[in-house]
C-alpha cells in the first residue's frame, strides 16, 4: 500500500505542476481580454488595442476570447460541464460573424456593446469578428471540446482527439503569428476598411497564443504518442483520419491568405496551388516521419518505462547515487531528486543480514543480502546484485539490481517457526511419530518418543523389540487390524496397545497411514502415537464417581429429578418414582411438565424459560408449588434447584419434598392461631365489660325515662307532639345501644379471613369506638391525623381492628396510670414505600420499660406490669400484620410516651372503585 501511495503521489505532483502551468497561460489569455474590455469601458482606444489605436479588439471578440480562455481553464480543472457552456460562446460568436459576412446581412449583433464607440472606426464591419478571430474561435473551441470528450473515448480515438486538438492549437498559433505583422502593416498603410477586417489585433493575438500554449502544455507529455503503438481493430480508421488531422487545420489560414490576396495579384492563384501542393507533400512526409518516430518513440518509451519501473540504482564506487529509478521510489519511498547525490547505504541505513555491520560501500562480492530501511521506517530484506560498468565520460559506475526478498525471508522464517511449533506441539502433547519399514522390520521414532514411554532409546527400534514390551492380546489385535487394512487396501487405520507392567505408561493410542508397493503389498507404515494412560485413569475415576453419585441419588429421601436445558428429564430417582408413581423409564426423555397439573404447565414452562434466559427465578431459592401423580392426584411440594453447566449444556437438578403432611400441620396451626386470636378478642372484651355496661346503661336509662314520661302524658291526654318527641328520643337511645352491641358482636365473631379493600378511616374509627367507651371518665382524648390521599387498604378488617384494639387498650392502660391531666392518643396514617400504608398509634404516657422493649413481641410479654394481662396481644398483632405482608414495630417517643407503627398494602382509589 505504501508503494502504491507513493506512486500515486508522484504522478499527482507531476500532474499538478503541468495543470498549474497550463492554467497560468489560460488565465493570461483571460486577463488580456479583460484589460481590452476595460479599455472599452473607460473609453481608452489605446488600451483596447494595446497601444494600436487603429486596431483595437472588438468588444464581442474580446468577450469571445475571455469565454474561450475561461472554458479551457475550467477544462483544465475538470469542470467539463462549465467548460462546455463557456466554449459555446466563442463558437457562437464565430458562427454568427461568419454567417453575416458570407450572407451580406447585418443583424446588429456587432454593435450590441459600445455601439457608438464601435461605429466611429473606419472598418468594413465595425464590431464584427474578423477572419483571424473566427478561425481562432473555431479551432481552439474544437480543441477544447476534444479535450472534454477525451476521457470517455477509446484509446485510439483519444490519440486522434489529442492530435486534432494539438493540430488545431498549432494552426491557430501559426495563423496568428504569420498573419499579424503582414496584415496589420498592410491594413495600416493602405487605410483600407476591408484590409482592416482581415487584420489581427494585439489582444486577439495574445489571447490566441495563450490558449494555444495552454493546450500544448496541458498535453505536453508523450503518452499520446504511445497510443499509436497499440494496434487494435480501429487502427485503419485512425490511420486514415490522421493526415486529415494534420492537414485540415492548415486549410483555414491558406483560404484566408487566398481571400486576402485574390483581388490585388493576378498570379496569386498559381502560387496558392503550388503552395498547397507543397503543403500536402510536407504533410505526407510529416505523417510518415511522425509514424516512424511514433513507433520508435513508443518502443523506446515502453523500454524506458519498464526500466524505470525496475528497482535499479546507479552509484559511483563510493556509493553516491547518480540514478534512482521510479521502482526505487516506489520501493523505498524516497523521491529521485532527494535520493540523488546521497550515499545509498547511509540513506537506507543498510546492514548485513547476519550482523549489524553497516556497509559504507558495496561489498566485494557481486551478490549479497542486506537489511535496509524505507523512508517510513519499514525494514526490507534486499538481495543486491552489483554490476560494474565503465563510462567514458563518468568513469567507473556500479549498477545495483535490487530485489525485495522480504516476503521470501518471512516465508522461510515462518516455515522455521512452524517447524519449531510442530516440534513443541509434539513435545507438549507427548506425541510420537514413527515409520515402520515392513520388509526389514525397522522402526524409526521421533526423538524423545521412547524416553517419554519410559523405555531406553533403541528398545522399539525393531518390530520384535516392540513386540516384547506390549501385551500379547494387543499385539494380536494390531496384527489383525493390519491384516484387514491390507486386505481392503485401506489408507488409514487406528490402533491401541498397552505396555506390560511395571512400565509407567500403560496405554497408547494412535493412527497410521499405510503405503503399498505396485504389487499391493504393504511397504511401510507412518503414524503417530499418544500416551493415554492419564486419560484412561480419569475415565475410570469418572465411572467410579458416576456409580457413587447414582448410589447417593438412590438413597436420598427427597425425590431428585435432573432436567436439561430443553426441559427433558434425564434422571428420575427411586424417591421420585415413589412420590409420583412413574417409573424412570416412563419419564426419562419426556418434558418435566408431565409432573405438574395441566393448569400449571404453562406457568411452569414460562418460569423455566425465563430462568434459562436470565439465570434468575429458580437457582438458590426454595420454591413451593403443586405437583400431580400418575393417577392425577395433586399434592403440595417444596423444591430446591441446583444448576451445573458442562459442555455447553445446562443441567438442572431439582430436589423435591412432599409437603402434604406439613400443609396439614400448618392448616391445623392456622386454626389454633385463629382460636387464640378469638380468645384474645374475647379476653379484651371481658376486660371492657364494665365500661360496656356503663355505656349501655346510659341509653337504656334514657330510653326508660323517655318512655315513662310519654306514658304519663298519654294518661293525662296532654300535648301529642310532646309525646311523639319523647318517643323519637327513646328510639334514638335504643338504636344507640343496638349499634354498640352490633359492633361488639362483629368484633367477637369467629369468621373466615376475608381480604378486600377497606376504607382506612372507617376501619380505624370503628376500632376506636370499641375501645374508647367510657374513656371520658379518665379524660382521654383521641386525635385523628389521617392522610386524605391514602383512603384504602387491602386487608381483613376484623383482624386489623383487633390490632388497633390491642394497641389502643395498651395506650389507655398506660395513660390511666400516668399522672398527666391531658391524656392524648394520636392515630395517624401516611403513604409508605413499596405501595404500603403506615398507621401509627402514639400516646403521651410514661412509655415502655427497657426490659419490655427488648422482648416486646415475644409471647407472654406484657406492657401492663405484673398481673396486667396475658402477654399475647402484641405477639398476635405482629403475626396478623406479617400475614398481610407488612411490619409492626414499637418504640418510645423522645418527647415521652410510646409509639407503635404497622404497614398494610395500599389500594389505589380507582382500582377499588
XYZ file of C-alpha atoms in Angstrom, residues 61-566:
506
model
C -14.407 39.466 -29.922
C -12.903 40.261 -26.502
C -15.857 38.516 -24.808
C -15.297 35.540 -27.122
C -11.604 35.270 -26.167
C -12.494 35.722 -22.456
C -15.042 32.867 -22.626
C -12.551 30.778 -24.647
C -9.821 31.242 -22.006
C -12.198 30.550 -19.099
C -13.582 27.472 -20.894
C -10.103 25.968 -21.250
C -9.347 26.920 -17.630
C -12.478 25.046 -16.496
C -11.479 22.001 -18.584
C -8.003 22.003 -17.015
C -9.558 21.696 -13.532
C -12.082 19.035 -14.542
C -15.213 21.230 -14.722
C -16.323 19.728 -18.022
C -19.942 20.936 -17.919
C -18.870 24.533 -17.203
C -16.204 24.305 -19.900
C -18.731 23.102 -22.484
C -21.019 26.082 -21.776
C -18.174 28.638 -21.881
C -16.680 27.217 -25.107
C -20.067 27.518 -26.791
C -19.810 31.347 -26.516
C -16.757 31.876 -28.850
C -18.080 29.246 -31.262
C -21.427 31.087 -31.394
C -19.645 34.438 -31.933
C -17.572 32.913 -34.759
C -20.564 31.308 -36.482
C -22.673 34.485 -36.195
C -19.870 36.669 -37.613
C -19.114 34.239 -40.455
C -22.811 33.945 -41.358
C -23.287 37.722 -41.514
C -20.142 38.210 -43.631
C -20.916 35.393 -46.074
C -24.614 36.277 -46.446
C -24.039 40.032 -46.591
C -26.566 40.675 -43.818
C -26.231 42.817 -40.721
C -28.217 41.581 -37.698
C -26.894 44.367 -35.467
C -25.193 41.903 -33.146
C -21.797 43.533 -33.781
C -22.805 46.795 -32.121
C -24.680 45.445 -29.097
C -21.816 46.600 -26.884
C -20.470 50.163 -27.078
C -22.308 50.755 -30.387
C -21.436 54.474 -30.726
C -17.743 53.945 -29.985
C -17.537 50.972 -32.348
C -19.278 52.767 -35.240
C -16.674 55.523 -35.135
C -13.925 53.287 -36.507
C -13.094 53.120 -40.230
C -13.728 49.412 -40.822
C -15.757 47.313 -43.219
C -17.753 45.693 -40.412
C -17.257 47.659 -37.209
C -17.588 45.436 -34.113
C -17.644 42.173 -36.102
C -15.026 39.499 -35.511
C -12.652 39.221 -38.420
C -11.287 36.197 -40.236
C -8.457 35.635 -37.765
C -10.627 35.635 -34.570
C -13.236 33.439 -36.330
C -10.559 30.887 -37.236
C -9.091 31.010 -33.705
C -12.536 30.616 -32.107
C -13.425 27.613 -34.244
C -10.043 25.874 -33.983
C -9.467 26.475 -30.274
C -13.116 25.787 -29.455
C -12.875 22.469 -31.286
C -9.662 21.713 -29.396
C -11.452 22.426 -26.129
C -14.366 20.129 -26.930
C -11.961 17.368 -27.990
C -10.184 17.702 -24.629
C -13.548 17.474 -22.849
C -14.515 14.305 -24.741
C -11.089 12.656 -24.375
C -11.759 10.869 -21.011
C -14.761 8.996 -22.412
C -13.175 7.939 -25.713
C -11.372 4.709 -26.548
C -7.565 4.584 -26.691
C -7.469 5.023 -30.498
C -9.908 7.916 -30.512
C -8.059 9.505 -27.570
C -4.928 9.693 -29.711
C -6.891 11.102 -32.626
C -8.627 13.642 -30.387
C -5.300 14.781 -28.923
C -3.787 15.024 -32.400
C -6.719 17.123 -33.643
C -6.578 19.323 -30.542
C -2.829 19.912 -30.835
C -3.141 20.436 -34.601
C -5.884 22.997 -34.094
C -3.809 24.777 -31.452
C -0.742 24.740 -33.707
C -2.743 26.050 -36.671
C -4.246 28.824 -34.583
C -0.847 29.871 -33.230
C 0.701 29.661 -36.701
C -2.109 31.687 -38.200
C -1.862 34.374 -35.520
C 1.921 34.688 -35.704
C 2.185 34.718 -39.524
C -0.755 36.954 -40.341
C -0.479 39.516 -37.541
C 2.558 41.506 -38.844
C 1.764 41.446 -42.569
C -1.988 42.019 -42.295
C -1.619 44.759 -39.737
C 1.039 46.645 -41.687
C -0.899 46.371 -44.966
C -4.117 47.471 -43.389
C -2.413 50.391 -41.661
C -0.566 51.509 -44.838
C -3.496 51.178 -47.201
C -6.051 52.525 -44.744
C -8.400 50.006 -46.327
C -11.533 49.055 -44.272
C -11.613 45.600 -45.914
C -7.962 45.053 -45.072
C -8.667 46.033 -41.531
C -11.352 43.354 -41.405
C -8.655 40.808 -42.244
C -6.161 42.260 -39.746
C -5.401 40.894 -36.282
C -5.358 42.980 -33.108
C -2.693 42.616 -30.438
C -5.138 41.417 -27.686
C -6.604 38.815 -30.055
C -3.131 37.575 -30.985
C -2.150 37.339 -27.308
C -5.384 35.506 -26.445
C -4.962 33.008 -29.281
C -1.304 32.356 -28.396
C -2.044 31.957 -24.642
C -4.875 29.492 -25.198
C -2.825 27.575 -27.789
C 0.086 27.462 -25.349
C -2.220 26.212 -22.586
C -3.348 23.352 -24.834
C 0.255 22.418 -25.664
C 1.332 22.494 -22.009
C -1.797 20.572 -20.947
C -0.918 17.703 -23.320
C 2.862 18.166 -23.276
C 3.523 14.545 -22.270
C 4.245 11.902 -24.851
C 1.563 9.490 -23.595
C -0.483 10.283 -26.694
C 2.356 9.023 -28.863
C 2.178 5.631 -27.111
C -1.441 5.302 -28.067
C -0.441 4.903 -31.700
C 1.720 1.896 -30.840
C -1.431 -0.011 -29.842
C -2.760 -1.737 -32.955
C -6.419 -2.579 -32.443
C -9.328 -3.167 -34.790
C -9.985 0.533 -35.454
C -6.334 1.351 -36.318
C -7.183 1.632 -40.045
C -9.747 4.368 -39.317
C -7.251 6.249 -37.165
C -4.544 5.936 -39.858
C -6.901 7.422 -42.424
C -8.019 10.276 -40.209
C -4.527 11.244 -39.019
C -3.496 13.036 -42.273
C -6.753 14.931 -42.163
C -5.984 15.889 -38.560
C -2.620 17.308 -39.730
C -3.766 18.994 -42.946
C -7.292 20.266 -42.211
C -6.211 22.785 -39.515
C -3.918 24.404 -42.180
C -6.696 24.981 -44.732
C -8.440 27.923 -42.983
C -5.276 30.108 -42.860
C -4.499 29.184 -46.530
C -8.017 30.119 -47.598
C -7.702 33.334 -45.610
C -4.432 34.157 -47.391
C -6.060 33.378 -50.713
C -9.034 35.613 -49.959
C -6.653 38.338 -48.756
C -4.577 38.347 -51.969
C -7.274 37.494 -54.504
C -8.076 40.960 -55.794
C -4.602 42.550 -55.940
C -2.371 39.987 -57.687
C -3.302 38.011 -60.788
C -0.572 35.358 -60.435
C -1.667 34.548 -56.898
C -3.848 31.585 -57.899
C -0.878 29.707 -59.312
C 1.219 30.482 -56.291
C -1.525 29.280 -53.989
C -1.904 25.988 -55.842
C 1.849 25.476 -55.738
C 1.876 26.300 -52.044
C -0.996 23.909 -51.446
C 0.804 21.127 -53.250
C 3.955 21.712 -51.255
C 1.961 21.692 -48.062
C 0.306 18.395 -48.977
C 3.695 16.890 -49.763
C 5.103 18.166 -46.487
C 2.046 16.781 -44.686
C 2.557 13.340 -46.208
C 6.245 13.340 -45.373
C 5.421 14.637 -41.907
C 2.864 11.864 -41.499
C 5.385 9.204 -42.487
C 8.062 10.666 -40.230
C 5.589 11.052 -37.359
C 4.520 7.439 -37.669
C 8.115 6.184 -37.756
C 9.065 8.387 -34.832
C 5.897 7.344 -33.008
C 6.734 3.668 -33.399
C 10.357 4.134 -32.378
C 9.434 6.503 -29.595
C 6.739 4.122 -28.356
C 9.233 1.246 -28.256
C 11.845 3.369 -26.522
C 9.238 4.820 -24.207
C 7.964 1.388 -23.220
C 11.510 0.158 -22.678
C 12.364 3.276 -20.676
C 9.145 2.926 -18.715
C 9.876 -0.734 -17.961
C 13.456 0.063 -16.915
C 12.297 2.992 -14.848
C 9.795 0.789 -13.037
C 12.532 -1.733 -12.250
C 14.393 -1.281 -8.971
C 17.783 -0.207 -10.311
C 20.285 2.149 -8.695
C 23.385 3.561 -10.390
C 26.109 4.707 -7.983
C 29.698 5.762 -8.028
C 32.243 3.367 -6.473
C 31.898 5.177 -3.139
C 28.128 4.589 -3.120
C 26.908 8.062 -4.205
C 23.605 7.740 -6.072
C 23.636 9.092 -9.645
C 20.438 7.398 -10.888
C 17.389 6.444 -8.841
C 14.660 4.635 -10.772
C 10.932 5.013 -10.246
C 10.889 1.426 -8.979
C 13.254 2.513 -6.203
C 10.921 5.418 -5.425
C 8.036 3.002 -5.040
C 10.082 0.506 -3.015
C 11.890 2.839 -0.630
C 9.622 5.894 -0.689
C 12.479 8.333 -1.442
C 11.896 10.605 -4.491
C 14.658 10.696 -7.068
C 15.509 14.361 -6.501
C 16.068 13.662 -2.788
C 17.991 10.413 -3.308
C 20.422 11.596 -5.990
C 23.725 12.779 -4.597
C 23.394 10.868 -1.312
C 25.231 7.752 -0.249
C 22.904 4.873 -0.902
C 23.946 2.817 2.156
C 23.774 5.780 4.505
C 20.391 6.865 3.133
C 18.885 3.399 3.574
C 20.834 2.520 6.738
C 21.995 -0.694 5.093
C 23.484 -3.544 7.095
C 24.319 -7.169 6.517
C 21.561 -9.644 7.246
C 23.711 -11.731 9.574
C 25.019 -8.802 11.679
C 24.549 -5.117 12.403
C 27.710 -4.249 10.426
C 26.947 -1.356 8.090
C 28.294 -1.193 4.544
C 29.576 2.270 3.592
C 30.408 0.962 0.103
C 29.249 -2.101 -1.831
C 30.827 -5.336 -0.649
C 33.412 -7.100 -2.717
C 31.098 -9.904 -3.709
C 28.692 -9.447 -6.613
C 25.591 -10.528 -4.660
C 24.753 -10.028 -1.018
C 21.736 -9.780 1.243
C 21.059 -6.559 3.105
C 18.604 -5.181 5.595
C 17.542 -1.662 4.545
C 15.081 0.864 5.973
C 12.487 2.686 3.879
C 11.551 6.315 4.280
C 8.589 5.444 6.523
C 10.721 3.249 8.794
C 9.884 -0.224 7.450
C 12.707 -2.747 7.257
C 13.195 -4.637 3.987
C 15.266 -7.707 3.193
C 17.095 -6.942 -0.050
C 19.091 -9.129 -2.447
C 21.515 -6.726 -4.149
C 23.389 -7.671 -7.346
C 26.343 -5.456 -8.272
C 27.359 -4.907 -11.913
C 30.449 -2.811 -12.565
C 30.434 -0.730 -15.770
C 32.857 1.777 -17.230
C 31.537 5.051 -18.625
C 33.851 7.059 -20.975
C 32.596 10.340 -19.585
C 31.870 9.490 -15.948
C 34.367 6.747 -15.181
C 33.522 3.613 -13.210
C 29.888 3.151 -12.187
C 28.073 0.474 -10.230
C 24.668 -0.725 -11.424
C 22.827 -2.207 -8.470
C 19.946 -4.559 -9.194
C 17.584 -4.571 -6.219
C 15.286 -7.484 -5.419
C 12.916 -7.261 -2.473
C 13.079 -10.691 -0.807
C 11.228 -9.642 2.353
C 8.305 -11.929 1.631
C 10.591 -14.855 0.842
C 12.589 -14.292 4.039
C 9.368 -14.001 6.025
C 8.073 -17.202 4.411
C 11.294 -19.052 5.307
C 11.169 -17.683 8.843
C 7.502 -18.679 9.091
C 8.420 -22.175 7.881
C 11.159 -22.495 10.514
C 8.784 -21.164 13.163
C 6.139 -23.620 12.035
C 8.597 -26.495 12.310
C 9.596 -25.322 15.775
C 5.966 -25.039 16.813
C 5.307 -28.511 15.456
C 8.219 -29.875 17.493
C 6.972 -28.019 20.576
C 3.423 -29.281 19.997
C 4.673 -32.841 19.643
C 6.669 -32.444 22.832
C 3.853 -30.699 24.719
C 1.268 -33.305 23.768
C 3.799 -36.099 24.167
C 3.168 -37.321 20.656
C 5.417 -39.829 18.978
C 5.918 -40.171 15.230
C 7.133 -43.455 13.790
C 7.890 -45.084 10.446
C 7.804 -48.879 10.175
C 9.665 -50.481 7.301
C 7.738 -53.704 6.894
C 10.310 -55.680 4.905
C 13.227 -55.051 7.306
C 11.119 -54.651 10.458
C 12.993 -51.460 11.379
C 11.015 -48.767 13.210
C 12.198 -45.154 13.248
C 10.889 -42.949 16.042
C 10.879 -39.187 16.513
C 13.416 -38.013 19.123
C 12.320 -38.477 22.718
C 9.414 -40.820 21.999
C 10.888 -43.907 23.677
C 12.038 -41.963 26.737
C 8.540 -40.487 27.171
C 7.201 -44.039 27.185
C 9.653 -44.942 29.975
C 11.879 -47.032 27.691
C 15.525 -46.832 26.821
C 16.402 -45.412 23.430
C 16.548 -48.215 20.851
C 14.104 -50.519 22.657
C 11.453 -50.032 19.973
C 13.835 -49.836 17.006
C 12.555 -53.141 15.601
C 9.231 -54.917 15.387
C 10.453 -57.695 17.673
C 11.675 -55.195 20.233
C 8.282 -53.503 20.189
C 6.522 -56.846 20.472
C 8.491 -57.761 23.578
C 7.125 -54.844 25.653
C 3.465 -54.938 24.511
C 0.654 -57.080 25.897
C 0.194 -60.242 23.814
C -3.523 -59.668 23.321
C -2.870 -56.150 21.996
C -0.219 -57.472 19.600
C -2.712 -59.948 18.168
C -5.380 -57.252 17.851
C -2.971 -54.936 15.992
C -1.837 -57.688 13.608
C -5.470 -58.484 12.798
C -6.159 -54.754 12.189
C -3.166 -54.530 9.816
C -4.261 -57.672 8.005
C -7.779 -56.363 7.425
C -6.340 -52.983 6.319
C -4.061 -54.625 3.742
C -6.859 -56.858 2.543
C -9.105 -53.852 1.957
C -6.223 -51.756 0.559
C -7.247 -49.061 3.073
C -5.065 -45.982 3.502
C -5.511 -45.479 7.248
C -6.113 -47.473 10.377
C -6.237 -46.830 14.126
C -4.859 -48.909 16.967
C -4.473 -49.148 20.721
C -1.963 -51.136 22.740
C -0.752 -51.468 26.324
C 2.744 -51.887 27.667
C 3.480 -54.735 30.005
C 3.964 -53.933 33.735
C 5.821 -52.491 35.542
C 6.331 -49.711 32.948
C 4.883 -46.341 33.864
C 2.998 -45.856 30.589
C 0.204 -48.387 30.345
C -1.959 -47.345 27.356
C -1.115 -45.932 23.918
C -3.432 -44.906 21.090
C -2.591 -43.867 17.561
C -3.367 -43.841 13.867
C -1.232 -44.662 10.849
C -1.030 -44.255 7.088
C -0.308 -47.358 5.021
C 1.822 -47.298 1.845
C 1.795 -50.143 -0.671
C 4.024 -51.386 -3.450
C 2.820 -51.583 -7.024
C 2.000 -55.222 -6.389
C -0.300 -54.205 -3.492
C 1.965 -55.401 -0.680
C 2.362 -53.316 2.465
C 5.685 -51.475 2.148
C 5.815 -49.064 5.093
C 3.627 -47.502 7.733
C 3.893 -43.910 9.037
C 1.911 -42.983 12.096
C 1.610 -41.113 15.357
C 1.043 -42.371 18.914
C -0.233 -40.702 22.059
C 0.100 -41.704 25.699
C -3.499 -42.017 27.003
C -2.703 -43.504 30.401
C -3.860 -40.463 32.359
C -6.994 -40.137 30.230
C -7.964 -43.736 30.921
C -7.310 -43.221 34.604
C -9.554 -40.158 34.587
C -12.249 -42.044 32.706
C -12.078 -44.854 35.256
C -12.297 -42.336 38.105
C -15.249 -40.694 36.368
C -17.015 -44.014 36.057
C -16.466 -44.641 39.777
C -17.844 -41.203 40.630
C -20.900 -41.807 38.450
C -21.607 -45.072 40.237
C -21.165 -43.377 43.603
C -23.406 -40.471 42.604
C -26.064 -42.851 41.406
C -25.996 -44.649 44.768
C -26.355 -41.283 46.551
C -29.294 -40.336 44.363
C -30.987 -43.615 45.085
C -30.557 -43.298 48.879
C -31.514 -39.620 49.389
C -35.028 -39.459 50.889
C -36.020 -36.433 48.800
C -37.074 -37.006 45.229
C -34.393 -35.985 42.684
C -35.196 -35.005 39.091
C -32.425 -33.967 36.654
C -33.528 -31.795 33.684
C -31.527 -30.464 30.712
C -31.867 -27.017 29.144
C -34.536 -28.315 26.764
